Amino acid sequence: MESQRVRLNLSFLNPFLLRSSKHRINSEPNAVKTGTKKSSMTTQESTTSYESDIESLFNQLDRNGNGYLSRTEFQTAIQSVNLPNSDDFIADLITEYTHNHRQKSNSSVSITKQQFISSAIKKERTIHKIFNKIDSNSNGFLTSDEIISYLSNIGISATDQDANRMISMLNKSSQTLNYQQFRAFAVLLPHAQLKYNLVWAWFEASFDANSDRKRSTPKVEHLKQFLAGGLSGAFARTLVAPVDRVVNQIMSGSSMASSSVRHAIWKIYKSEGFLGLFRGNTVTVFKKFPQKAIEFAVYDKLTRILINTKRNSQEMDDSLEMETPKVSNLERFLIGSSSGAASQSILHAFDVAKMHQSMGKQGSIIAVMIELARTQGIRGMYRGYVPSLIDTVAGTGIGFMTYEAGMQMYRNMCKRRPNGIEVTGIAAVSSAFTLTCCMPLAAVVKRMVAQGQPGVAKYRNVFDCVATVARTEGVGGFYRGILGVYLKIVPSIAFTFLLYDQITRKWAVGGTRRYSK
């Protein structure tokens, strides 16, 4: 099912919203804010009253009155508050309600009243906390000024018209909003979106699907995006650091390197100890963190720009039916290549220093870079930049394209989003295919960067390197150490995509917009 943003009539929720406004407006929210202690009787009565409110909401959503929420009824509730009606959004909610992580998104889903109430209770404290932050005067009502102030604090520019539209979306009979009305919207959000993006999601949902208003994002969103990409890359590469060092030696053609990964690891362990296996890993992490942060951030940003551009074109052409724009494989390749080019251009000098350090150059990464700059200048620090750029552009382009194609193929075949293990498998297959395509170029890059080191030949240029390897070693020379490359890169990339997927979902990176990708 395509992601849709459909504005439906809220009238079927109004009986609950109007009933809720008549009692307990100031009870729990202000009690939480002021830290007032309640007696056990008061707490019990409050809990009973709260469950009664949630049960009333369930009954309003259960339009056929059979005691279960069907998928259709669930979709109607989501559409009524203009939340994304995508398979992923519904799947996240279904997982929270049913605790079934393998639930097919298009299957017949029935959510019981108890499941709905239990899930809503778990969200209550978070909803209270956010409501109290918005309700600056603690009177139990949200006004347009309070909403504008809160949005401004999180980095979103909003007008009086925006705030009034947000209130009217949930309460058409007043210019203020009470806690129960606020909660009726909040319980329909997945927990991660509720925790990190509740008001942002409300702000986004208040706009019509065809609104051309440019909306800002919370200021913390860019930091979350950067950290998610950086942490996933850094942790994944640390796991394979020992194999990484050995493979670099083998692929560079060093005469000091052993012919097999196993023997090389044992040799390093015997001569340098356990920590010797991680020599140069600080540089790897130092480079991989910003590299993956830049790649994922640029990829997501360019993808959203492309989707928005296509959506705007649809809106301008009345002959086209509105639907979520598709991103083709070629477009994903070009976007992925652009993200790789951006990161490589910024960080290539770290690659050169890392290679020299792994080949025996003494000193910290900073010391190695200073030495390179002093003895070889900027040209030395960017030695092998052109082939490295080509290798990175090809690798990231093919990598992102095949990963996204694999994810889409899985969705089409299994009718659901892949779980963590399945994401890892898709990423592993994607990375193996990418490596097979790019291995010859990667071998040339490493030889160009490592030339001048003991036991490594010197080449006049890239073409001389290719010709020399082909003449002296044959095709096998370009695939030297291929097993080791698979051992270090395939799990590294697989874990990177897995961690990025899990972190961005856990932190709700992208807000509800992520469900329309």
Coordinates of C-alpha atoms in Angstrom, one line a residue:
M1 CA 0.0 0.0 0.0
E2 CA 1.3 3.4 -0.9
S3 CA 1.8 5.9 1.8
Q4 CA -1.0 8.4 1.8
R5 CA -1.8 11.5 3.7
V6 CA -5.6 11.7 3.7
R7 CA -7.6 14.2 5.7
L8 CA -10.8 12.6 6.9
N9 CA -13.7 13.9 9.0
L10 CA -12.9 13.8 12.8
S11 CA -16.6 13.7 13.7
F12 CA -16.5 10.0 14.8
L13 CA -14.0 10.9 17.5
N14 CA -15.9 14.0 18.7
P15 CA -18.1 12.2 21.2
F16 CA -15.0 11.0 23.1
L17 CA -13.2 14.3 22.9
L18 CA -16.3 16.3 24.1
R19 CA -17.0 13.8 26.9
S20 CA -13.4 13.9 28.0
S21 CA -13.4 17.7 28.2
K22 CA -16.0 17.7 31.0
H23 CA -13.9 16.0 33.6
R24 CA -10.3 15.5 34.9
I25 CA -8.9 18.3 32.8
N26 CA -6.4 19.3 35.5
S27 CA -6.0 16.1 37.3
E28 CA -3.0 13.9 36.2
P29 CA -1.1 16.4 34.0
N30 CA -0.7 19.0 36.8
A31 CA -0.1 16.3 39.4
V32 CA 2.8 15.0 37.5
K33 CA 4.2 18.5 37.0
T34 CA 3.9 19.7 40.5
G35 CA 5.0 16.4 42.1
T36 CA 1.8 16.3 44.2
K37 CA 1.5 13.0 46.0
K38 CA -1.9 11.3 45.8
S39 CA -3.5 8.9 48.2
S40 CA -3.8 5.3 47.1
M41 CA -7.6 5.8 46.7
T42 CA -7.0 8.9 44.5
T43 CA -4.4 7.0 42.4
Q44 CA -6.8 4.1 42.1
E45 CA -9.7 6.3 41.1
S46 CA -7.4 8.2 38.6
T47 CA -6.2 4.9 37.0
T48 CA -9.8 3.6 36.8
S49 CA -10.9 6.9 35.2
Y50 CA -8.0 6.9 32.8
E51 CA -8.7 3.3 31.7
S52 CA -12.4 4.3 31.3
D53 CA -11.3 7.1 29.0
I54 CA -9.1 4.8 26.9
E55 CA -11.9 2.2 26.8
S56 CA -14.2 5.0 25.5
L57 CA -11.7 5.9 22.8
F58 CA -11.4 2.2 21.8
N59 CA -15.2 2.0 21.5
Q60 CA -15.2 5.0 19.3
L61 CA -12.6 3.4 17.0
D62 CA -14.4 0.1 17.1
R63 CA -17.0 1.2 14.6
N64 CA -18.7 -2.2 14.2
G65 CA -18.8 -2.8 17.9
N66 CA -17.4 -6.3 17.8
G67 CA -14.8 -5.7 20.5
Y68 CA -11.8 -5.8 18.2
L69 CA -10.0 -3.2 16.0
S70 CA -9.6 -4.5 12.5
R71 CA -7.0 -3.2 10.2
T72 CA -9.6 -1.1 8.3
E73 CA -10.8 0.5 11.6
F74 CA -7.2 1.1 12.5
Q75 CA -6.5 2.8 9.2
T76 CA -9.6 5.0 9.6
A77 CA -8.3 6.2 13.0
I78 CA -4.9 7.0 11.6
Q79 CA -6.3 8.8 8.6
S80 CA -8.7 10.8 10.7
V81 CA -5.7 12.6 12.3
N82 CA -3.8 12.7 9.0
L83 CA -1.0 10.4 10.1
P84 CA 0.9 8.4 7.5
N85 CA -1.2 5.5 6.2
S86 CA 1.8 3.4 5.2
D87 CA 2.4 -0.2 5.8
D88 CA 5.5 0.6 8.0
F89 CA 3.6 3.0 10.2
I90 CA 0.8 0.6 10.8
A91 CA 3.2 -2.3 11.3
D92 CA 5.0 -0.4 14.0
L93 CA 1.7 0.2 15.8
I94 CA 0.5 -3.3 15.4
T95 CA 3.8 -4.6 16.8
E96 CA 3.3 -2.5 19.9
Y97 CA -0.3 -3.6 20.4
T98 CA 0.1 -7.3 19.6
H99 CA 3.8 -7.8 20.5
N100 CA 4.1 -9.8 17.2
H101 CA 7.3 -8.7 15.5
R102 CA 6.6 -10.9 12.4
Q103 CA 3.0 -9.6 11.8
K104 CA 2.4 -9.2 8.1
S105 CA 1.3 -5.7 7.3
N106 CA -1.4 -6.8 4.9
S107 CA -2.9 -9.6 7.0
S108 CA -6.1 -9.5 8.9
V109 CA -5.2 -7.8 12.1
S110 CA -7.5 -7.8 15.2
I111 CA -6.4 -5.8 18.2
T112 CA -8.3 -6.6 21.4
K113 CA -9.5 -3.9 23.8
Q114 CA -7.1 -5.1 26.5
Q115 CA -4.1 -4.9 24.1
F116 CA -5.2 -1.3 23.1
I117 CA -5.6 -0.2 26.8
S118 CA -2.3 -1.9 27.9
S119 CA -0.3 -0.2 25.1
A120 CA -1.9 3.2 25.8
I121 CA -1.1 2.9 29.6
K122 CA 2.6 2.4 28.7
K123 CA 2.5 5.7 26.8
E124 CA 0.7 7.7 29.5
R125 CA 3.8 9.0 31.4
T126 CA 5.4 10.2 28.2
I127 CA 2.3 11.9 27.1
H128 CA 1.9 13.6 30.5
K129 CA 5.5 14.8 30.4
I130 CA 5.2 16.4 27.0
F131 CA 1.8 17.9 27.7
N132 CA 3.2 19.5 30.8
K133 CA 6.1 21.0 28.9
I134 CA 3.8 22.7 26.5
D135 CA 1.3 23.8 29.2
S136 CA 3.6 26.5 30.6
N137 CA 1.0 28.1 32.9
S138 CA -0.1 24.7 34.3
N139 CA -3.8 25.3 33.8
G140 CA -4.6 22.1 32.0
F141 CA -5.2 23.7 28.6
L142 CA -2.9 24.3 25.6
T143 CA -3.2 27.6 23.9
S144 CA -1.8 28.7 20.5
D145 CA 0.8 30.9 22.3
E146 CA 2.1 27.9 24.3
I147 CA 2.2 25.7 21.2
I148 CA 4.1 28.3 19.2
S149 CA 6.6 28.7 22.1
Y150 CA 7.2 25.0 22.4
L151 CA 7.7 24.6 18.7
S152 CA 10.1 27.5 18.7
N153 CA 12.1 25.9 21.5
I154 CA 12.6 22.7 19.4
G155 CA 13.6 24.7 16.3
I156 CA 10.3 24.8 14.4
S157 CA 9.0 28.2 13.1
A158 CA 5.2 28.4 13.5
T159 CA 2.6 31.1 13.1
D160 CA -0.6 31.8 14.9
Q161 CA -2.4 30.2 12.0
D162 CA -0.3 27.0 12.4
A163 CA -1.1 26.7 16.1
N164 CA -4.8 27.4 15.6
R165 CA -4.9 24.8 12.9
M166 CA -3.3 22.3 15.2
I167 CA -5.8 22.9 17.9
S168 CA -8.8 22.9 15.5
M169 CA -7.6 19.6 14.1
L170 CA -8.3 18.0 17.5
N171 CA -10.9 20.3 19.0
K172 CA -13.2 22.2 16.6
S173 CA -15.4 23.7 19.3
S174 CA -12.7 25.8 21.2
Q175 CA -9.5 27.7 20.8
T176 CA -7.8 25.6 23.5
L177 CA -7.0 21.9 23.9
N178 CA -7.3 19.8 27.1
Y179 CA -5.2 16.8 28.0
Q180 CA -7.7 14.1 27.0
Q181 CA -8.0 15.6 23.5
F182 CA -4.2 15.8 23.2
R183 CA -3.9 12.2 24.4
A184 CA -6.5 11.0 21.8
F185 CA -4.0 11.9 19.1
A186 CA -0.8 10.9 21.0
V187 CA -1.9 7.2 21.6
L188 CA -2.1 6.7 17.8
L189 CA 1.7 7.3 17.4
P190 CA 4.3 4.5 17.7
H191 CA 6.2 4.9 20.9
A192 CA 9.5 6.2 19.4
Q193 CA 7.6 8.9 17.5
L194 CA 5.7 9.7 20.7
K195 CA 8.8 10.0 22.8
Y196 CA 10.9 12.1 20.4
N197 CA 8.5 13.7 17.9
L198 CA 5.0 14.0 19.3
V199 CA 4.5 17.8 18.8
W200 CA 6.5 17.7 15.5
A201 CA 4.2 14.9 14.3
W202 CA 1.1 16.9 15.4
F203 CA 2.5 19.9 13.5
E204 CA 3.1 17.9 10.3
A205 CA -0.3 16.2 10.6
S206 CA -2.2 19.5 10.7
F207 CA -1.2 20.3 7.1
D208 CA -3.3 19.2 4.2
A209 CA -1.6 16.8 1.8
N210 CA -1.4 19.4 -1.0
S211 CA 0.0 22.2 1.2
D212 CA 3.0 23.9 -0.4
R213 CA 4.1 25.4 2.9
K214 CA 7.8 24.7 3.5
R215 CA 8.1 23.2 7.0
S216 CA 11.2 23.2 9.2
T217 CA 12.5 20.3 11.2
P218 CA 13.5 20.2 14.9
K219 CA 17.1 21.5 15.5
V220 CA 18.1 18.2 17.2
E221 CA 17.1 16.2 14.1
H222 CA 20.3 16.9 12.2
L223 CA 22.4 15.8 15.2
K224 CA 20.4 12.6 15.5
Q225 CA 20.9 11.8 11.9
F226 CA 24.6 12.5 12.1
L227 CA 25.1 10.4 15.2
A228 CA 23.1 7.5 13.9
G229 CA 25.2 7.2 10.7
G230 CA 28.5 7.8 12.6
L231 CA 27.8 5.3 15.4
S232 CA 26.6 2.6 13.1
G233 CA 29.8 2.8 11.0
A234 CA 32.2 3.1 13.9
F235 CA 30.8 0.2 15.9
A236 CA 30.6 -2.1 12.8
R237 CA 34.2 -1.5 11.7
T238 CA 35.6 -2.0 15.2
L239 CA 34.2 -5.5 15.1
V240 CA 36.3 -6.4 12.1
A241 CA 39.4 -4.3 12.9
P242 CA 41.9 -7.3 13.1
V243 CA 40.9 -8.6 9.7
D244 CA 41.0 -5.1 8.3
R245 CA 44.6 -4.6 9.2
V246 CA 45.7 -7.9 7.7
V247 CA 43.8 -7.5 4.5
N248 CA 45.3 -4.0 3.9
Q249 CA 48.7 -5.6 4.1
I250 CA 47.8 -8.4 1.7
M251 CA 46.1 -6.2 -0.9
S252 CA 48.9 -3.7 -0.8
G253 CA 51.4 -6.3 -2.1
S254 CA 53.7 -5.9 0.9
S255 CA 56.5 -8.5 1.0
M256 CA 56.1 -8.5 4.8
A257 CA 52.5 -9.8 4.6
S258 CA 51.6 -13.4 4.9
S259 CA 49.7 -15.1 2.1
S260 CA 46.6 -16.0 4.2
V261 CA 44.5 -14.1 6.6
R262 CA 44.8 -16.7 9.4
H263 CA 48.6 -16.8 9.3
A264 CA 48.8 -13.0 9.1
I265 CA 46.6 -12.6 12.2
W266 CA 48.7 -15.1 14.1
K267 CA 51.9 -13.5 13.1
I268 CA 50.7 -10.1 14.3
Y269 CA 49.4 -11.6 17.5
K270 CA 52.7 -13.3 18.3
S271 CA 54.8 -10.2 17.6
E272 CA 52.6 -7.4 18.9
G273 CA 50.1 -9.0 21.2
F274 CA 46.3 -8.8 21.2
L275 CA 46.2 -5.0 21.0
G276 CA 48.4 -5.2 17.9
L277 CA 45.4 -6.6 16.0
F278 CA 43.7 -3.3 16.6
R279 CA 46.6 -1.2 15.5
G280 CA 45.3 1.6 13.3
N281 CA 41.7 1.1 14.5
T282 CA 41.6 4.5 16.1
V283 CA 42.1 5.9 12.7
T284 CA 39.5 3.7 11.3
V285 CA 36.9 4.8 13.8
F286 CA 38.1 8.4 13.5
K287 CA 37.4 8.3 9.8
K288 CA 34.5 5.9 9.6
F289 CA 32.4 7.9 12.1
P290 CA 32.2 11.0 9.9
Q291 CA 32.3 9.0 6.7
K292 CA 29.2 7.0 7.4
A293 CA 27.5 10.0 9.1
I294 CA 28.1 12.1 5.9
E295 CA 27.1 9.3 3.6
F296 CA 23.8 8.4 5.3
A297 CA 22.9 12.1 5.9
V298 CA 23.6 13.1 2.3
Y299 CA 21.8 10.0 0.9
D300 CA 18.7 10.7 3.0
K301 CA 18.7 14.4 2.3
L302 CA 19.0 14.0 -1.5
T303 CA 16.4 11.2 -1.5
R304 CA 13.9 13.5 0.3
I305 CA 14.7 16.4 -2.1
L306 CA 14.1 14.1 -5.1
I307 CA 10.8 12.8 -3.6
N308 CA 9.6 16.3 -2.8
T309 CA 10.5 17.5 -6.3
K310 CA 8.6 14.7 -7.9
R311 CA 5.6 15.3 -5.5
N312 CA 5.6 19.0 -6.5
S313 CA 5.6 18.0 -10.2
Q314 CA 2.5 15.8 -9.5
E315 CA 0.7 18.6 -7.8
M316 CA 1.4 20.9 -10.8
D317 CA 0.1 18.4 -13.3
D318 CA -3.6 17.9 -12.7
S319 CA -3.6 14.9 -15.1
L320 CA -1.4 12.9 -12.6
E321 CA -3.0 10.9 -9.8
M322 CA -1.4 11.8 -6.4
E323 CA 0.7 9.0 -5.0
T324 CA 4.0 8.5 -3.2
P325 CA 6.8 9.2 -5.8
K326 CA 9.0 6.2 -6.6
V327 CA 12.8 6.4 -6.6
S328 CA 14.3 4.4 -9.5
N329 CA 17.4 2.2 -9.1
L330 CA 19.4 4.6 -11.3
E331 CA 18.4 7.5 -9.1
R332 CA 19.4 5.6 -6.0
F333 CA 22.8 4.8 -7.7
L334 CA 23.4 8.5 -8.5
I335 CA 22.3 9.6 -5.0
G336 CA 24.5 6.9 -3.4
S337 CA 27.4 7.9 -5.6
S338 CA 27.0 11.6 -4.6
S339 CA 27.0 10.7 -0.9
G340 CA 30.2 8.7 -1.4
A341 CA 31.9 11.5 -3.3
A342 CA 31.1 14.0 -0.5
S343 CA 32.5 11.8 2.2
Q344 CA 35.6 10.7 0.3
S345 CA 36.5 14.3 -0.8
I346 CA 36.4 15.4 2.8
L347 CA 38.1 12.4 4.4
H348 CA 40.6 11.0 1.9
A349 CA 43.6 12.3 3.8
F350 CA 42.6 10.1 6.7
D351 CA 42.6 7.0 4.4
V352 CA 46.2 7.8 3.3
A353 CA 47.3 8.2 7.0
K354 CA 45.5 5.0 8.0
M355 CA 47.2 3.0 5.2
H356 CA 50.7 4.3 6.2
Q357 CA 50.0 3.5 9.9
S358 CA 48.8 0.0 9.1
M359 CA 52.0 -0.6 7.0
G360 CA 54.2 0.2 10.0
K361 CA 54.4 4.0 10.2
Q362 CA 55.0 4.9 13.8
G363 CA 53.0 7.6 15.7
S364 CA 49.5 8.8 16.1
I365 CA 47.2 9.6 13.2
I366 CA 47.9 13.3 13.7
A367 CA 51.7 12.7 13.7
V368 CA 51.4 10.6 10.5
M369 CA 49.4 13.3 8.8
I370 CA 51.9 16.0 9.8
E371 CA 54.8 13.9 8.6
L372 CA 53.0 13.3 5.2
A373 CA 52.3 17.0 4.9
R374 CA 55.9 17.9 5.7
T375 CA 57.6 15.4 3.4
Q376 CA 55.1 15.1 0.6
G377 CA 52.8 18.1 0.8
I378 CA 49.1 18.1 0.0
R379 CA 49.7 16.0 -3.0
G380 CA 51.1 13.3 -0.9
M381 CA 48.2 13.4 1.5
Y382 CA 45.8 13.1 -1.4
R383 CA 47.8 10.4 -3.3
G384 CA 45.5 8.0 -5.0
Y385 CA 42.5 10.4 -4.6
V386 CA 41.2 10.0 -8.2
P387 CA 41.0 6.1 -8.2
S388 CA 39.9 6.2 -4.6
L389 CA 37.1 8.6 -5.5
I390 CA 36.0 6.4 -8.4
D391 CA 36.1 3.4 -6.2
T392 CA 34.0 5.1 -3.5
V393 CA 31.5 6.5 -5.9
A394 CA 31.0 3.1 -7.5
G395 CA 30.9 1.3 -4.2
T396 CA 28.5 3.6 -2.4
G397 CA 26.3 3.9 -5.5
I398 CA 26.0 0.2 -6.1
G399 CA 25.8 -0.5 -2.4
F400 CA 22.9 1.8 -1.7
M401 CA 21.1 0.8 -4.9
T402 CA 21.3 -3.0 -4.3
Y403 CA 20.5 -2.6 -0.6
E404 CA 17.3 -0.6 -1.3
A405 CA 16.4 -2.9 -4.2
G406 CA 16.8 -5.9 -1.9
M407 CA 14.7 -4.3 0.8
Q408 CA 11.9 -3.5 -1.7
M409 CA 12.1 -7.0 -3.2
Y410 CA 11.7 -8.4 0.3
R411 CA 8.7 -6.2 1.0
N412 CA 7.0 -7.2 -2.3
M413 CA 7.6 -10.9 -1.7
C414 CA 6.8 -11.1 2.0
K415 CA 4.4 -8.2 2.3
R416 CA 6.1 -6.9 5.4
R417 CA 9.2 -5.0 6.5
P418 CA 12.2 -7.2 7.2
N419 CA 13.3 -7.7 10.8
G420 CA 16.8 -7.2 12.1
I421 CA 18.2 -10.6 11.0
E422 CA 16.7 -10.2 7.6
V423 CA 18.0 -6.7 7.2
T424 CA 21.5 -8.0 8.0
G425 CA 21.1 -10.7 5.4
I426 CA 20.0 -8.3 2.7
A427 CA 22.9 -5.9 3.5
A428 CA 25.3 -8.8 3.4
V429 CA 24.2 -10.0 0.0
S430 CA 24.3 -6.4 -1.3
S431 CA 27.8 -5.8 0.0
A432 CA 29.1 -9.1 -1.4
F433 CA 27.8 -8.1 -4.9
T434 CA 29.2 -4.6 -4.6
L435 CA 32.6 -5.9 -3.5
T436 CA 32.8 -8.4 -6.4
C437 CA 32.1 -5.5 -8.8
C438 CA 34.5 -3.0 -7.2
M439 CA 37.4 -5.3 -6.0
P440 CA 39.7 -4.6 -8.9
L441 CA 39.4 -0.9 -8.5
A442 CA 39.9 -1.1 -4.7
A443 CA 43.1 -3.1 -5.2
V444 CA 44.5 -0.4 -7.5
V445 CA 43.6 2.3 -5.0
K446 CA 45.4 0.5 -2.1
R447 CA 48.5 0.0 -4.2
M448 CA 48.6 3.6 -5.3
V449 CA 48.2 4.8 -1.8
A450 CA 50.7 2.4 -0.3
Q451 CA 53.5 2.8 -2.9
G452 CA 56.8 4.0 -1.5
Q453 CA 56.4 1.8 1.6
P454 CA 58.9 -1.1 2.0
G455 CA 58.2 -4.0 -0.4
V456 CA 55.6 -2.0 -2.4
A457 CA 56.3 -1.1 -6.1
K458 CA 56.1 2.4 -7.4
Y459 CA 53.8 3.4 -10.3
R460 CA 53.8 6.4 -12.6
N461 CA 50.0 6.7 -12.6
V462 CA 46.8 4.6 -12.3
F463 CA 47.1 3.2 -15.8
D464 CA 50.7 2.1 -15.1
C465 CA 49.5 0.4 -12.0
V466 CA 46.7 -1.5 -13.8
A467 CA 49.0 -2.5 -16.6
T468 CA 51.8 -3.7 -14.3
V469 CA 49.5 -5.8 -12.1
A470 CA 47.8 -7.3 -15.2
R471 CA 51.2 -8.2 -16.8
T472 CA 52.9 -9.6 -13.7
E473 CA 50.1 -11.1 -11.7
G474 CA 47.2 -11.5 -14.1
V475 CA 43.5 -11.1 -13.3
G476 CA 44.1 -12.8 -9.9
G477 CA 46.3 -9.9 -8.9
F478 CA 43.2 -7.6 -8.8
Y479 CA 41.4 -10.1 -6.5
R480 CA 44.3 -10.8 -4.2
G481 CA 43.1 -11.2 -0.7
I482 CA 39.4 -11.4 -1.8
L483 CA 38.5 -13.8 0.9
G484 CA 39.8 -11.5 3.6
V485 CA 38.0 -8.6 2.0
Y486 CA 34.7 -10.5 2.2
L487 CA 35.5 -11.4 5.8
K488 CA 36.0 -7.8 6.9
I489 CA 33.7 -5.8 4.6
V490 CA 30.6 -8.0 4.2
P491 CA 30.0 -8.2 8.0
S492 CA 31.0 -4.6 8.5
I493 CA 28.6 -3.3 5.9
A494 CA 25.9 -5.7 7.1
F495 CA 26.2 -4.5 10.7
T496 CA 26.4 -0.9 9.6
F497 CA 23.0 -1.1 7.8
L498 CA 21.5 -3.1 10.7
L499 CA 22.7 -0.6 13.3
Y500 CA 21.6 2.3 11.3
D501 CA 18.2 0.8 10.7
Q502 CA 17.8 0.1 14.4
I503 CA 19.2 3.4 15.7
T504 CA 17.1 5.5 13.4
R505 CA 13.9 3.6 14.3
K506 CA 14.8 3.8 18.0
W507 CA 15.4 7.5 17.8
A508 CA 12.6 8.1 15.4
V509 CA 15.0 9.9 13.0
G510 CA 13.1 11.7 10.2
G511 CA 9.8 12.0 12.2
T512 CA 6.7 10.7 10.6
R513 CA 8.2 11.7 7.2
R514 CA 10.3 8.5 7.4
Y515 CA 7.1 6.5 6.7
S516 CA 6.6 8.2 3.3
K517 CA 10.0 7.3 1.9

